[in-house]
Structure formats: structure tokens, C-alpha cells
Coordinates of C-alpha atoms and ligand atoms in Angstrom, one line a residue:
X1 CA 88.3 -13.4 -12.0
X2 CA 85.8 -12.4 -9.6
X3 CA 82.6 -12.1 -8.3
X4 CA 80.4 -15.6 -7.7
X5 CA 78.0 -17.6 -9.5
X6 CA 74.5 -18.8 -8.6
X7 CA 74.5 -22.9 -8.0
X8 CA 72.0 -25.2 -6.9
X9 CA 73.7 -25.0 -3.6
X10 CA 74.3 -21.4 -3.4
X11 CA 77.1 -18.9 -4.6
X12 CA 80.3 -20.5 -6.0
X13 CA 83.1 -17.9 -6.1
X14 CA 84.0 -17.8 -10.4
X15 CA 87.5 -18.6 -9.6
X16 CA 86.3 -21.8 -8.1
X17 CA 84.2 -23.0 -10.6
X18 CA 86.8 -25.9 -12.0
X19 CA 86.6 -27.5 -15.2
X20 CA 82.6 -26.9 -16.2
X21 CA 80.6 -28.5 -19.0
X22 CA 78.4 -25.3 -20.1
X23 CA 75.9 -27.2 -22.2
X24 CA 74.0 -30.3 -20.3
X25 CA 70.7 -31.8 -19.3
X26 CA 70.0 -34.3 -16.3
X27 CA 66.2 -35.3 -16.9
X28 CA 64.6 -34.1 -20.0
X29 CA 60.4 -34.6 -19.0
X30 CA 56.8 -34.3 -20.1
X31 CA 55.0 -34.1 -17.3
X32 CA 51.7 -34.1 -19.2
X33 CA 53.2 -36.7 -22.2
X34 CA 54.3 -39.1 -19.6
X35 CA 51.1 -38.8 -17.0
X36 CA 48.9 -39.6 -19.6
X37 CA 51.0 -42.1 -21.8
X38 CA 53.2 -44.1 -19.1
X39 CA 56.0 -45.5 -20.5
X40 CA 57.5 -47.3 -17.7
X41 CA 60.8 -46.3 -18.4
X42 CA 60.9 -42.8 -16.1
X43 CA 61.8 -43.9 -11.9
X44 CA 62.7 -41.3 -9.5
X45 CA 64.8 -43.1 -7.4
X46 CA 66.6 -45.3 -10.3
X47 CA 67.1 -42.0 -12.1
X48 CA 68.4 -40.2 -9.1
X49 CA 71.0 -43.2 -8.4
X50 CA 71.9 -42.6 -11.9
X51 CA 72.5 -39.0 -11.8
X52 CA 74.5 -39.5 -8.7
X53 CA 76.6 -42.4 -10.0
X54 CA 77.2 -40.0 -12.8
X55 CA 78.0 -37.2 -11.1
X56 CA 80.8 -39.1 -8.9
X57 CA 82.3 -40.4 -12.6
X58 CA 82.5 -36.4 -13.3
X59 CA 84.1 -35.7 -10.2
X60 CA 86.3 -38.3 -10.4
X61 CA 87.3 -36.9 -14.3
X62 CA 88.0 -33.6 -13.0
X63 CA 84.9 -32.0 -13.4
X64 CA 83.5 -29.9 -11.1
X65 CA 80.7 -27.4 -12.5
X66 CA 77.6 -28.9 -14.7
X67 CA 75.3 -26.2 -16.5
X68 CA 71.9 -27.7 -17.0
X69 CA 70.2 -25.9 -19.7
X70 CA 66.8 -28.2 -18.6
X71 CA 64.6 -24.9 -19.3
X72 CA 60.7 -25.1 -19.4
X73 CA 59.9 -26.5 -22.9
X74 CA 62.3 -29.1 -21.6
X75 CA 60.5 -30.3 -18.4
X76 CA 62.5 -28.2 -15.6
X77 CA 62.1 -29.4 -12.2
X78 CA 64.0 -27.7 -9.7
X79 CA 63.2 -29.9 -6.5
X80 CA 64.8 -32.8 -8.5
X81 CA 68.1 -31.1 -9.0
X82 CA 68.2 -30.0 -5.9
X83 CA 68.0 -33.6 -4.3
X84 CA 70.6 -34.6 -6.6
X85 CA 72.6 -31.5 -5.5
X86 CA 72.7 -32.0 -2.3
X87 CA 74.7 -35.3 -2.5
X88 CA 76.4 -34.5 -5.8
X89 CA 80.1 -33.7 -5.9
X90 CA 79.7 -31.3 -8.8
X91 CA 78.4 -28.0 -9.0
X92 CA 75.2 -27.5 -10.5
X93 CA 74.0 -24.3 -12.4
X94 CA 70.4 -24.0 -13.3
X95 CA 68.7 -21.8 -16.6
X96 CA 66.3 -19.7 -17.0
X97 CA 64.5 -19.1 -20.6
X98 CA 62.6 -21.3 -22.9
X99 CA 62.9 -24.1 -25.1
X100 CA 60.6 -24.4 -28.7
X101 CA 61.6 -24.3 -31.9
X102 CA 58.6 -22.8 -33.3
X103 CA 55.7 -22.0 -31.0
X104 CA 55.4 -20.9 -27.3
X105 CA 51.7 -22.8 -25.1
X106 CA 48.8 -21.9 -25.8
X107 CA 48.8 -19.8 -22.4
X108 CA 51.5 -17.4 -24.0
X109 CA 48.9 -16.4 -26.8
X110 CA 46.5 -15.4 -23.9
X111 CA 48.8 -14.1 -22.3
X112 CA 50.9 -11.5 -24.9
X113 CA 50.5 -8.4 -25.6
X114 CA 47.1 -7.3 -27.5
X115 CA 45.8 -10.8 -26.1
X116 CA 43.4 -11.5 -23.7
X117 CA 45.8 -10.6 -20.6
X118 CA 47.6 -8.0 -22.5
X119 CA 50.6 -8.8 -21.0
X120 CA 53.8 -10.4 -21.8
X121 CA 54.8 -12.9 -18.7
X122 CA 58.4 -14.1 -19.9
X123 CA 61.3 -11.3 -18.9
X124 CA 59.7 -11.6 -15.4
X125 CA 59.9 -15.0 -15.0
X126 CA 63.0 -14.7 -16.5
X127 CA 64.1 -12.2 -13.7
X128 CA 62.6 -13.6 -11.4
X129 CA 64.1 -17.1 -11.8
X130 CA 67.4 -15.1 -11.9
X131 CA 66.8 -12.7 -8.6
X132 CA 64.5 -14.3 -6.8
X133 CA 64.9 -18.0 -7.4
X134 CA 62.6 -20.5 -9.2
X135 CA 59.2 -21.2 -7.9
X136 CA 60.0 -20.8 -4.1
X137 CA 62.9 -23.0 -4.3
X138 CA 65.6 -20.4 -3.7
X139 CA 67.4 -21.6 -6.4
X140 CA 68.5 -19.1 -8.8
X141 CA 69.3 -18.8 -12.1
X142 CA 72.6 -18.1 -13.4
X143 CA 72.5 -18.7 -17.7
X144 CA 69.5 -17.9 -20.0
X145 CA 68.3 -20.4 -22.7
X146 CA 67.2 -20.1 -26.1
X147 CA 66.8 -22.0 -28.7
X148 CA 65.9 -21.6 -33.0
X149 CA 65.9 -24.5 -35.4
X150 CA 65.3 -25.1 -38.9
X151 CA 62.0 -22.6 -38.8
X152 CA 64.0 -19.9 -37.9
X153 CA 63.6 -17.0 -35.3
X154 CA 59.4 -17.2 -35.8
X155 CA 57.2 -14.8 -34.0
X156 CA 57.1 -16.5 -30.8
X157 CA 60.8 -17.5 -30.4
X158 CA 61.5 -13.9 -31.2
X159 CA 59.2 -13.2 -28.1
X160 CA 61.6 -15.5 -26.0
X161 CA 65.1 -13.7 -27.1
X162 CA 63.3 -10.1 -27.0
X163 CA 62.6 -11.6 -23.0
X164 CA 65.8 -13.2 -22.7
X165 CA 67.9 -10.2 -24.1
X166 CA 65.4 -7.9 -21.0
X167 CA 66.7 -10.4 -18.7
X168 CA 70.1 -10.6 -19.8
X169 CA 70.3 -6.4 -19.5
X170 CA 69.0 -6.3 -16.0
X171 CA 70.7 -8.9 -14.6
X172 CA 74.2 -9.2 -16.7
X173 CA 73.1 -13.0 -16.6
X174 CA 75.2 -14.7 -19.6
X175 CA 72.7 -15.9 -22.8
X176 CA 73.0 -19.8 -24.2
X177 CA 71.6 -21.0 -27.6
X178 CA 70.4 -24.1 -29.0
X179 CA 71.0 -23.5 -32.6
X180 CA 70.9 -25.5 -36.1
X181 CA 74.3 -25.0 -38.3
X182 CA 73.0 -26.2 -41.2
X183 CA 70.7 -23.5 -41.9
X184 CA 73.5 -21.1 -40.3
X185 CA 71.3 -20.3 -37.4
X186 CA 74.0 -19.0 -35.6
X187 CA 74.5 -16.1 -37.8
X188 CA 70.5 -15.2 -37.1
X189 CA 70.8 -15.6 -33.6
X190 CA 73.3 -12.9 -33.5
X191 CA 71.8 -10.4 -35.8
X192 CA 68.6 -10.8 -33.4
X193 CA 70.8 -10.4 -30.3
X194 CA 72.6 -7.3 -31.9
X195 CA 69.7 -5.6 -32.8
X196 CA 68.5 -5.9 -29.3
X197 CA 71.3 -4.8 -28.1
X198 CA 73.5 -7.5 -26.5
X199 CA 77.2 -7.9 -26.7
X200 CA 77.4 -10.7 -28.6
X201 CA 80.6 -12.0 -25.9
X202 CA 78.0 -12.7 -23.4
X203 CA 76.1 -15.1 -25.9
X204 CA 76.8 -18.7 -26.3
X205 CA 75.6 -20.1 -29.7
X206 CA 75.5 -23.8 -28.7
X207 CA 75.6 -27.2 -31.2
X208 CA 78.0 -25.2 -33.4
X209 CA 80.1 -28.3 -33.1
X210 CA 77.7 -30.1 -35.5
X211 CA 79.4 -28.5 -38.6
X212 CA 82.6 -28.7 -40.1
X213 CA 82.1 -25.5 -41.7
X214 CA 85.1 -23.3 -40.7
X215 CA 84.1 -20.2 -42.7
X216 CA 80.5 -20.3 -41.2
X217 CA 82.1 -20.8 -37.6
X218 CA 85.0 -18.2 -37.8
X219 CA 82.0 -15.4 -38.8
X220 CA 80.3 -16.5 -35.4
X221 CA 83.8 -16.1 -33.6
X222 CA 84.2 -12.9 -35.5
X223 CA 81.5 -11.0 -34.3
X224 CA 82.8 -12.3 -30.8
X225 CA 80.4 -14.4 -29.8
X226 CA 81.6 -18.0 -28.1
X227 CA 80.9 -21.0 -29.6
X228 CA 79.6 -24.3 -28.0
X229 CA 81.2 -27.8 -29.4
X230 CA 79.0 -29.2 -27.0
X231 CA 77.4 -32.3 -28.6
X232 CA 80.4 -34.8 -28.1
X233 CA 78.9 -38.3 -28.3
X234 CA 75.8 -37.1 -29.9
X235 CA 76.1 -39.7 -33.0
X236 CA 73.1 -38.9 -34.5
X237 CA 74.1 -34.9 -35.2
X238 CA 77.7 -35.6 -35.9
X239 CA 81.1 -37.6 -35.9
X240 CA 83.0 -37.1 -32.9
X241 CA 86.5 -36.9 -34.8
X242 CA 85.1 -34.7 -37.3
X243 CA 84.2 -32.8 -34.0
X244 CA 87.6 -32.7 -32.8
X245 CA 89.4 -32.1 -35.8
X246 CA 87.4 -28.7 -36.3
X247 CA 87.6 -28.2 -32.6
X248 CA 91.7 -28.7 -32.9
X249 CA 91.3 -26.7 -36.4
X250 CA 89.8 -23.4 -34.2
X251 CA 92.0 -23.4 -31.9
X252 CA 95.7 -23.5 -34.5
X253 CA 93.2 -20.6 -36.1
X254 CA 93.7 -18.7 -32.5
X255 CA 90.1 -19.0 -31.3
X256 CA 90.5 -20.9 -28.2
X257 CA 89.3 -17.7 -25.9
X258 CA 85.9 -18.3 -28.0
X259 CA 85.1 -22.2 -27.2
X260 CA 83.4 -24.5 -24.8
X261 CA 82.9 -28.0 -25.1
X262 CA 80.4 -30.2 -23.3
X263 CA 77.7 -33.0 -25.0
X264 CA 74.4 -32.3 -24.6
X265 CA 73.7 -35.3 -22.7
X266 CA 71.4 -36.6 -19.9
X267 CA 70.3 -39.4 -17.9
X268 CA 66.8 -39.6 -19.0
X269 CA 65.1 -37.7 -22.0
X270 CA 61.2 -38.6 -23.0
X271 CA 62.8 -37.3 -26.1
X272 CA 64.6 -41.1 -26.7
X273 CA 63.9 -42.6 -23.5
X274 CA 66.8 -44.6 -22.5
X275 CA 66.2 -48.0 -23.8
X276 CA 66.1 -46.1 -27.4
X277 CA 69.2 -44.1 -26.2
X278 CA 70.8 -47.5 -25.0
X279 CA 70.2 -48.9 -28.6
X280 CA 71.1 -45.9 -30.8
X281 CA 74.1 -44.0 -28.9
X282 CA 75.1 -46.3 -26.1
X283 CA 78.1 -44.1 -25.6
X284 CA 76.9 -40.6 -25.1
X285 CA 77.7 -39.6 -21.2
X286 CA 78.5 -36.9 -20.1
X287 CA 81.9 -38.0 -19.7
X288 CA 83.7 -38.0 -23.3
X289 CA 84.9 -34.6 -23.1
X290 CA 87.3 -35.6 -20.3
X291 CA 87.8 -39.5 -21.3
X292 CA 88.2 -38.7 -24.8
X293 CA 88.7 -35.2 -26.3
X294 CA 90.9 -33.3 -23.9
X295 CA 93.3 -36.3 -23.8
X296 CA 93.3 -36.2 -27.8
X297 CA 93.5 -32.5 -27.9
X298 CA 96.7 -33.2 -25.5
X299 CA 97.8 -36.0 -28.0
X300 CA 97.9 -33.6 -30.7
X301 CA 100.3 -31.4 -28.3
X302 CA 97.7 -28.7 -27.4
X303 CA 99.1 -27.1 -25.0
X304 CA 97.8 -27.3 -20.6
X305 CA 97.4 -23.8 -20.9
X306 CA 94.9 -23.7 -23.5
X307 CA 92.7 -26.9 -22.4
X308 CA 92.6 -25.1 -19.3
X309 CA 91.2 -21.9 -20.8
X310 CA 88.7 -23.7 -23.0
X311 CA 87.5 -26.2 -20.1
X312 CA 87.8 -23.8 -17.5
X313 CA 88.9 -19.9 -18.2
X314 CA 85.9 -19.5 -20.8
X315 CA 83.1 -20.9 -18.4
X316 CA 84.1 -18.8 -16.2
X317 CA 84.5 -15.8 -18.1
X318 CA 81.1 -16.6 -19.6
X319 CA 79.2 -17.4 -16.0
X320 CA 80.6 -14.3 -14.4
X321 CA 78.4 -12.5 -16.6
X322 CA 78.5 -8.5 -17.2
X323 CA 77.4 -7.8 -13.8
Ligands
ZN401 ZN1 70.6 -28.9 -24.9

């Protein structure tokens, strides 16, 4: 595999990108939420000593790339990762895109086209995170983020993939999905993709591990996309041995070229800040696909070769892109 990836630190050759979790968070914010309704629970400098602790339990796993898909929706801040960067001993990737399930700020409404700035700002931000780098940082963008839920692919999240399928086209930058099984929102994810024209092997459709439905996730795998079973430890979406059996089910099926795993995870969320997180799902690291699931997968007499290819060979593949 060639070519090299965007990190927080610069370019990482593919072929050295290790074993990489492709679905992650670090700090999930609300700037506004939290400046205006303190909660005392978000530190820099205890969160940053968590990160960092965190990252040296990765490294010392055997992981070496991490794939934040912290987008804005999700409370990006770029010079935070890159002061965790610059000690950590994994490789970080940053996203580009957006995260809402239904509606985009009110400043996208002025800003579309036929509003009052007829314009639509989002495939150039997109691009521009991706070329240029994010916000002066330098930092690039190497992975695009999207996301549909239970409301479906409304007007405005059709406004994000139309940008993110622009940005994927000029820039051969691979697309990620947050998506809901349980309505099958993976199936509508890729009929959106396909009619704008993506190859559907250069789309992600993330959480698909949060269903046991084999028939549901073997049409996803058909039409080539690959799927994320990237909520391990996630209690409150799923049961992580129901998790692995359909993850160990895919692969006997001959899928393994198709799957990544990762959890979804991160040190602090305003979502469930982390004395909720603490109390609910005191177990969900970032660390359970190497602690846990590979080592069961290997119990089960999965083969080196084909952890390897879902741990590493796939991210790879994926990040390399279709440039
Ligand atoms: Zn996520």
C-alpha cells in the first residue's frame, strides 16, 4: 500500500499506519452549553492527562493510529488535539464534515442557497479542512463525517452528504457515517451516496455493530461498502458478545475485507459527562477492542492473518483514500 495519510503531526506513510481504531472521539464539547451552564466537570489539564494516560495504554496494546471523528456538531477543537499530539504515542487523524441528526445552525439557513447569502459554505470547508488545514492550524483532514438517525436523511443532512460526497470527489478523502440500524439507515446512506455518485468502498457506514441483523448487514457488505463494529463497550446501544458473535459470524461469512472495529469512546463528552459515564458504562475505553475482542476472536481460532486485515489492512485501505 502506498501513498501517506494526513495526521495531526503530519503525513504518515499508509503502510505505517499500525493497528488503527477508525471510529473515536477524545473530547466531545459545547462550547456555548458549557460557557453558559458550567458544570464543573470539563478541566483542560485533567482532561489532557487523561487523554495522554490513555493514549500510552493504546500504545502499549498495540495501537498505533486513532481516527477522531470529533467533527463540528461535536465540539472540534483542533489546538487541543494537537497538544495531546505532540506527546502522544499514537497517531492521530482528524475529520472533516458535520454532525446533526436533523438540522444544520441557524447560520446554514442564512447561508444556503436561495437564502440570504445565497451560498452554500459546507464543500469548502470541507476542502479546505482537507487541503489546506483546519482553521490556520495546518492540520489537515484525512476522513469525512456524516451522520443520519432515526429522522432519516432530512433536508439539511442531505445538504451535508451532497457536501461531503463534493469533498470526497475532489479530494479522494475516504467518507465515515454515524448511522442508526434499527431503522436500516445504512441502506439510506448508501442509496444517497450512490446517487451522488460515490463508490460505495470508500464509505464507512459506522454503529453497524449495534445490530444482530445479518441479512440487513450482508446487503451493506454487498453493495461494497465497509462496515464499522465500532461501538465496543458502548452498553447502552448493545451487548458486547452479541457484538462479537456477529462480528465472528461476518467474518466465517467471508466479509472480513469489509470490517473495522473501534468503540466510539472518549475521555470527556457534555453528552454524559464523565461522572454519568463513570456510573452507567464504567468500562467503555478505548481499549476493549485490543483487551477483549481481538483476543476472543483469537480464542475462537480466527486466524493472525485476518485480525491483522481487519485491525490493520482495512484502515489502511480505507485512509488511503481514491487519490
Ligand atoms: Zn462517533
Amino acid at each position: 500500500m502506498t501513498g501517506t495519510v494526513a495526521t495531526v503531526r503530519g503525513e504518515v506513510a499508509v503502510k505505517d499506519l499500525g493497528a488503527t481504531l477508525m471510529h473515536e472521539h477524545l473530547f466531545i464539547r459545547n462550547p456555548e452549553l458549557e460557557e453558559n451552564y458550567p458544570t464543573g466537570e470539563w478541566d483542560e489539564d485533567v482532561m489532557h492527562a487523561a487523554a495522554l494516560a490513555r493514549m500510552r495504554a493504546l500504545a502499549a496494546a498495540g495501537i498505533s493510529t486513532l481516527v477522531d471523528l470529533t467533527v463540528m456538531g461535536l465540539g472540534r477543537s483542533i489546538p487541543r488535539i494537537q497538544r495531546l499530539a505532540a506527546e502522544s504515542p499514537v497517531n492521530i487523524v482528524v475529520a472533516t464534515g458535520f454532525y446533526t441528526q436533523r438540522d444544520l445552525p441557524t447560520y446554514f439557513s442564512t447561508h444556503s442557497r436561495g437564502g440570504y447569502i445565497d451560498e452554500d459554505p459546507l464543500a469548502e470547508m470541507f476542502i479546505g479542512d482537507i487541503r489546506e488545514g483546519i482553521a490556520g492550524t495546518g492540520v489537515k483532514a484525512a476522513i469525512i463525517k456524516v451522520s443520519s438517525d432515526r429522522f432519516g436523511i432530512t433536508d439539511d443532512v442531505a445538504r451535508v452528504f451532497a457536501a461531503a460526497a463534493a469533498a470526497h470527489q475532489q479530494t479522494g478523502v475516504p467518507i465515515a457515517t454515524h448511522s442508526n440500524p434499527h431503522v436500516l439507515g445504512g441502506l439510506d446512506q448508501q442509496a444517497r451516496f450512490t446517487e451522488l455518485g460515490i463508490d460505495l468502498q470508500h464509505v464507512v457506514i459506522g454503529h453497524s455493530g449495534d445490530t444482530t441483523d445479518i441479512t440487513y448487514l450482508r446487503r451493506l457488505l454487498d453493495a461494497g461498502s465497509t462496515v464499522g463494529l465500532d461501538r465496543f463497550g458502548m452498553t447502552i446501544t448493545g451487548v458486547d458478545t452479541e457484538r462479537v458473535d456477529t462480528l465472528h459470524q461476518l467474518i466465517e461469512l467471508g466479509y472480513a475485507e469489509q470490517l473495522v472495529v473501534s468503540h466510539d469512546s472518549s475521555l470527556y463528552s457534555v453528552n454524559m459527562a464523565p461522572t454519568h459515564k463513570d456510573r452507567i458504562m464504567p468500562e467503555w475505553t478505548h481499549l476493549i477492542v485490543s483487551e477483549q475482542v481481538l483476543p476472543e476472536l483469537r480464542r475462537r481460532g480466527v486466524s493472525e492473518e485476518t485480525i491483522d486485515q481487519i485491525i490493520v489492512g482495512n484502515p489502511a485501505r480505507i485512509l488511503a483514500g481514491s487519490h
